[in-house]
């Protein structure tokens, strides 16, 4: 059978001692889980005696396959040994044993998670449409097509990407209000008193055991008990087949609290596509609430990454984005508003609904960019929404390296962190603003300054040379530090940035030529996502945990940046424009007559 589906999520399970990829997908309102048992984990081994190393691996390590392959290592074609394992756990278990073999110099790409490797190798991009060809199954392990109202397809061919992708997803925002008479809520004692929900498909209500005044708009869905409140919340998600559920600080508060109360009240939070409960998995320094096939995005994490504010409360972020004050109730008085009833209870209901409506508006403003980044990076939205910008850029480069036939470098370890903290990169040029009120200012701004420097000066670790060279004309030499970069061939990272900037310029030209307002909005989101990735590349050069870490590259970029802005300021002065403020990639100047 053949189906066109949109990929939402991915994981893998073990069946008959083999890893099996599961792709949680949708076709309209139909839930479809694709099964693929044809993919195996692998890593690369570096050795100066390939044949001897292959024999040693075969004699000492339990593997599926060992083969010699030609791949690029910093753009130089080299011999690698590709070692394929039966299961990701076998790969993890044997990494140290491989390292310890006498003929092994280094192992590479051992730390790429299995599901991420699958997405890259098979060129499967989450949140896009694919054509799936396979055999329909009634059941597979704990999946039951009839009981769970899903279609199960075991793939018999590789997925084929469709050129067009849908951009409309069913989004639900939610928020809990808790009776907290003792200050910080305690899930063992303090009940949930309201669950607000808002959506882009018409469901906007507050579920509660109380209701608001008769003369007010009736948006309260009154139930008898806290248990029924949680059950109604689960029912809304299931009945409306939600694709993306969003909250604000929902990783740290709402979902952990909801899980605790559901357990106490014996309620199943079985809202995953396979009817699974919430699971908390490690992402960064905290745990993230995850459901199979239902994508959870915590907007608090997203906004901390994309905005610079003094604080990141929902009220502050909403005001910054929309210029409007939202309803606010002091957290320590929520229980009083609940107990006092009357007008204060009405205000609490209004506050609860306003919270989720505001959260939904923020989601509608920010999710398009995150969806586009998901498609560009090629990793799940759940992961991308929790990645720092440097991680997003790195995974984009890892994906590009695969398609370029490059074996990616290993992360360089904590010892490099000491080096980075000891060395001082001066950073961009800054001229403090002249005090006073200024008129008739002119702004000078470089377009994509640092990405442009990386490309034009070919700044990349694979073409960098330290020390003396025979012919300096073959090199770009950084001011101040004298760090040298070959003019050819083009380095790996400059080549990637070059491609994506050219794509951005193409999109901007298409956007300018378009007469369709919706198309212009979609194209603008695409070019913003590309710009964000390109601008991130500079910063991560100086981050020791970056796979392509190079403090020399970071220093060279900023030294050229300082040179360009200083020379531009000097040139402007020749025409009567005098800088009153400068920062990194631009400056403000005013015209002074002779």
PDB file of N, CA and C in Angstrom, residues 180-227:
ATOM      1  N   UNK A 180      -2.849  27.160  46.163  1.00  0.00           N
ATOM      2  CA  UNK A 180      -1.553  27.094  46.857  1.00  0.00           C
ATOM      3  C   UNK A 180      -1.527  27.963  48.115  1.00  0.00           C
ATOM      4  N   UNK A 181      -2.287  27.611  49.146  1.00  0.00           N
ATOM      5  CA  UNK A 181      -2.355  28.468  50.338  1.00  0.00           C
ATOM      6  C   UNK A 181      -1.041  28.539  51.119  1.00  0.00           C
ATOM      7  N   UNK A 182      -0.118  27.629  50.862  1.00  0.00           N
ATOM      8  CA  UNK A 182       1.133  27.599  51.633  1.00  0.00           C
ATOM      9  C   UNK A 182       2.331  28.096  50.813  1.00  0.00           C
ATOM     10  N   UNK A 183       2.055  28.849  49.751  1.00  0.00           N
ATOM     11  CA  UNK A 183       3.149  29.371  48.935  1.00  0.00           C
ATOM     12  C   UNK A 183       3.398  28.499  47.727  1.00  0.00           C
ATOM     13  N   UNK A 184       4.619  27.966  47.590  1.00  0.00           N
ATOM     14  CA  UNK A 184       4.944  27.116  46.444  1.00  0.00           C
ATOM     15  C   UNK A 184       4.034  25.896  46.417  1.00  0.00           C
ATOM     16  N   UNK A 185       3.392  25.615  45.268  1.00  0.00           N
ATOM     17  CA  UNK A 185       2.469  24.482  45.200  1.00  0.00           C
ATOM     18  C   UNK A 185       3.182  23.158  45.468  1.00  0.00           C
ATOM     19  N   UNK A 186       2.503  22.281  46.164  1.00  0.00           N
ATOM     20  CA  UNK A 186       2.994  20.937  46.457  1.00  0.00           C
ATOM     21  C   UNK A 186       2.016  19.948  45.844  1.00  0.00           C
ATOM     22  N   UNK A 187       2.461  19.202  44.835  1.00  0.00           N
ATOM     23  CA  UNK A 187       1.553  18.309  44.104  1.00  0.00           C
ATOM     24  C   UNK A 187       0.998  17.194  44.986  1.00  0.00           C
ATOM     25  N   UNK A 188       1.644  16.913  46.092  1.00  0.00           N
ATOM     26  CA  UNK A 188       1.137  15.871  46.978  1.00  0.00           C
ATOM     27  C   UNK A 188      -0.096  16.342  47.746  1.00  0.00           C
ATOM     28  N   UNK A 189      -0.260  17.669  47.873  1.00  0.00           N
ATOM     29  CA  UNK A 189      -1.354  18.198  48.686  1.00  0.00           C
ATOM     30  C   UNK A 189      -2.259  19.173  47.936  1.00  0.00           C
ATOM     31  N   UNK A 190      -1.685  20.012  47.086  1.00  0.00           N
ATOM     32  CA  UNK A 190      -2.441  21.124  46.499  1.00  0.00           C
ATOM     33  C   UNK A 190      -3.114  20.711  45.195  1.00  0.00           C
ATOM     34  N   UNK A 191      -4.426  20.874  45.145  1.00  0.00           N
ATOM     35  CA  UNK A 191      -5.205  20.422  43.993  1.00  0.00           C
ATOM     36  C   UNK A 191      -5.094  21.395  42.813  1.00  0.00           C
ATOM     37  N   UNK A 192      -5.296  20.844  41.625  1.00  0.00           N
ATOM     38  CA  UNK A 192      -5.462  21.677  40.426  1.00  0.00           C
ATOM     39  C   UNK A 192      -6.881  22.213  40.445  1.00  0.00           C
ATOM     40  N   UNK A 193      -7.040  23.534  40.263  1.00  0.00           N
ATOM     41  CA  UNK A 193      -8.383  24.111  40.323  1.00  0.00           C
ATOM     42  C   UNK A 193      -8.893  24.530  38.941  1.00  0.00           C
ATOM     43  N   UNK A 194      -7.978  24.718  37.987  1.00  0.00           N
ATOM     44  CA  UNK A 194      -8.384  25.101  36.625  1.00  0.00           C
ATOM     45  C   UNK A 194      -7.369  24.559  35.627  1.00  0.00           C
ATOM     46  N   UNK A 195      -7.857  24.124  34.482  1.00  0.00           N
ATOM     47  CA  UNK A 195      -6.996  23.825  33.344  1.00  0.00           C
ATOM     48  C   UNK A 195      -7.532  24.627  32.169  1.00  0.00           C
ATOM     49  N   UNK A 196      -6.749  25.618  31.745  1.00  0.00           N
ATOM     50  CA  UNK A 196      -7.145  26.423  30.594  1.00  0.00           C
ATOM     51  C   UNK A 196      -6.624  25.820  29.308  1.00  0.00           C
ATOM     52  N   UNK A 197      -7.423  25.876  28.250  1.00  0.00           N
ATOM     53  CA  UNK A 197      -6.989  25.404  26.933  1.00  0.00           C
ATOM     54  C   UNK A 197      -7.438  26.413  25.880  1.00  0.00           C
ATOM     55  N   UNK A 198      -6.569  26.629  24.897  1.00  0.00           N
ATOM     56  CA  UNK A 198      -6.910  27.468  23.744  1.00  0.00           C
ATOM     57  C   UNK A 198      -6.294  26.814  22.526  1.00  0.00           C
ATOM     58  N   UNK A 199      -6.932  26.979  21.365  1.00  0.00           N
ATOM     59  CA  UNK A 199      -6.462  26.257  20.182  1.00  0.00           C
ATOM     60  C   UNK A 199      -6.697  27.073  18.929  1.00  0.00           C
ATOM     61  N   UNK A 200      -6.066  26.606  17.842  1.00  0.00           N
ATOM     62  CA  UNK A 200      -6.306  27.226  16.533  1.00  0.00           C
ATOM     63  C   UNK A 200      -7.395  26.492  15.771  1.00  0.00           C
ATOM     64  N   UNK A 201      -8.142  25.623  16.475  1.00  0.00           N
ATOM     65  CA  UNK A 201      -9.241  24.901  15.824  1.00  0.00           C
ATOM     66  C   UNK A 201     -10.568  25.092  16.567  1.00  0.00           C
ATOM     67  N   UNK A 202     -10.656  26.147  17.410  1.00  0.00           N
ATOM     68  CA  UNK A 202     -11.953  26.538  17.952  1.00  0.00           C
ATOM     69  C   UNK A 202     -12.245  26.165  19.382  1.00  0.00           C
ATOM     70  N   UNK A 203     -11.387  25.409  20.047  1.00  0.00           N
ATOM     71  CA  UNK A 203     -11.611  25.043  21.445  1.00  0.00           C
ATOM     72  C   UNK A 203     -10.902  26.053  22.337  1.00  0.00           C
ATOM     73  N   UNK A 204     -11.664  26.824  23.089  1.00  0.00           N
ATOM     74  CA  UNK A 204     -11.120  27.823  24.012  1.00  0.00           C
ATOM     75  C   UNK A 204     -11.976  27.800  25.280  1.00  0.00           C
ATOM     76  N   UNK A 205     -11.415  27.264  26.363  1.00  0.00           N
ATOM     77  CA  UNK A 205     -12.221  27.124  27.575  1.00  0.00           C
ATOM     78  C   UNK A 205     -11.331  26.936  28.795  1.00  0.00           C
ATOM     79  N   UNK A 206     -11.973  27.075  29.954  1.00  0.00           N
ATOM     80  CA  UNK A 206     -11.330  26.762  31.220  1.00  0.00           C
ATOM     81  C   UNK A 206     -12.122  25.635  31.872  1.00  0.00           C
ATOM     82  N   UNK A 207     -11.453  24.529  32.153  1.00  0.00           N
ATOM     83  CA  UNK A 207     -12.091  23.383  32.809  1.00  0.00           C
ATOM     84  C   UNK A 207     -11.893  23.550  34.308  1.00  0.00           C
ATOM     85  N   UNK A 208     -12.986  23.456  35.084  1.00  0.00           N
ATOM     86  CA  UNK A 208     -12.891  23.693  36.526  1.00  0.00           C
ATOM     87  C   UNK A 208     -14.062  23.047  37.246  1.00  0.00           C
ATOM     88  N   UNK A 209     -13.918  22.923  38.550  1.00  0.00           N
ATOM     89  CA  UNK A 209     -15.021  22.402  39.364  1.00  0.00           C
ATOM     90  C   UNK A 209     -15.974  23.516  39.789  1.00  0.00           C
ATOM     91  N   UNK A 210     -15.612  24.760  39.525  1.00  0.00           N
ATOM     92  CA  UNK A 210     -16.497  25.890  39.769  1.00  0.00           C
ATOM     93  C   UNK A 210     -16.801  26.545  38.426  1.00  0.00           C
ATOM     94  N   UNK A 211     -17.709  27.511  38.416  1.00  0.00           N
ATOM     95  CA  UNK A 211     -18.000  28.242  37.186  1.00  0.00           C
ATOM     96  C   UNK A 211     -18.033  29.739  37.474  1.00  0.00           C
ATOM     97  N   UNK A 212     -18.109  30.529  36.415  1.00  0.00           N
ATOM     98  CA  UNK A 212     -18.113  31.985  36.588  1.00  0.00           C
ATOM     99  C   UNK A 212     -19.536  32.511  36.633  1.00  0.00           C
ATOM    100  N   UNK A 213     -19.668  33.842  36.748  1.00  0.00           N
ATOM    101  CA  UNK A 213     -20.989  34.453  36.893  1.00  0.00           C
ATOM    102  C   UNK A 213     -21.837  34.247  35.652  1.00  0.00           C
ATOM    103  N   UNK A 214     -23.160  34.254  35.869  1.00  0.00           N
ATOM    104  CA  UNK A 214     -24.089  34.020  34.763  1.00  0.00           C
ATOM    105  C   UNK A 214     -24.059  35.139  33.738  1.00  0.00           C
ATOM    106  N   UNK A 215     -23.706  36.361  34.161  1.00  0.00           N
ATOM    107  CA  UNK A 215     -23.748  37.497  33.247  1.00  0.00           C
ATOM    108  C   UNK A 215     -22.451  37.648  32.435  1.00  0.00           C
ATOM    109  N   UNK A 216     -21.544  36.703  32.559  1.00  0.00           N
ATOM    110  CA  UNK A 216     -20.290  36.768  31.819  1.00  0.00           C
ATOM    111  C   UNK A 216     -20.315  35.773  30.669  1.00  0.00           C
ATOM    112  N   UNK A 217     -19.416  35.953  29.718  1.00  0.00           N
ATOM    113  CA  UNK A 217     -19.306  34.988  28.618  1.00  0.00           C
ATOM    114  C   UNK A 217     -19.048  33.604  29.193  1.00  0.00           C
ATOM    115  N   UNK A 218     -19.774  32.616  28.716  1.00  0.00           N
ATOM    116  CA  UNK A 218     -19.686  31.273  29.292  1.00  0.00           C
ATOM    117  C   UNK A 218     -18.576  30.480  28.605  1.00  0.00           C
ATOM    118  N   UNK A 219     -17.348  30.602  29.115  1.00  0.00           N
ATOM    119  CA  UNK A 219     -16.227  29.844  28.559  1.00  0.00           C
ATOM    120  C   UNK A 219     -15.735  28.784  29.550  1.00  0.00           C
ATOM    121  N   UNK A 220     -16.436  28.656  30.693  1.00  0.00           N
ATOM    122  CA  UNK A 220     -16.013  27.696  31.707  1.00  0.00           C
ATOM    123  C   UNK A 220     -16.740  26.373  31.500  1.00  0.00           C
ATOM    124  N   UNK A 221     -15.968  25.301  31.440  1.00  0.00           N
ATOM    125  CA  UNK A 221     -16.494  23.934  31.322  1.00  0.00           C
ATOM    126  C   UNK A 221     -16.463  23.330  32.725  1.00  0.00           C
ATOM    127  N   UNK A 222     -17.624  23.356  33.406  1.00  0.00           N
ATOM    128  CA  UNK A 222     -17.664  22.927  34.802  1.00  0.00           C
ATOM    129  C   UNK A 222     -17.811  21.405  34.891  1.00  0.00           C
ATOM    130  N   UNK A 223     -16.973  20.806  35.746  1.00  0.00           N
ATOM    131  CA  UNK A 223     -17.032  19.374  36.020  1.00  0.00           C
ATOM    132  C   UNK A 223     -17.139  19.197  37.535  1.00  0.00           C
ATOM    133  N   UNK A 224     -17.314  17.954  37.959  1.00  0.00           N
ATOM    134  CA  UNK A 224     -17.600  17.722  39.384  1.00  0.00           C
ATOM    135  C   UNK A 224     -16.356  17.625  40.254  1.00  0.00           C
ATOM    136  N   UNK A 225     -15.288  17.033  39.717  1.00  0.00           N
ATOM    137  CA  UNK A 225     -14.109  16.753  40.540  1.00  0.00           C
ATOM    138  C   UNK A 225     -12.822  17.101  39.789  1.00  0.00           C
ATOM    139  N   UNK A 226     -11.728  17.162  40.536  1.00  0.00           N
ATOM    140  CA  UNK A 226     -10.414  17.373  39.918  1.00  0.00           C
ATOM    141  C   UNK A 226     -10.083  16.229  38.972  1.00  0.00           C
ATOM    142  N   UNK A 227     -10.460  15.018  39.346  1.00  0.00           N
ATOM    143  CA  UNK A 227     -10.214  13.864  38.482  1.00  0.00           C
ATOM    144  C   UNK A 227     -10.922  14.037  37.140  1.00  0.00           C
TER     145      UNK A 227
END
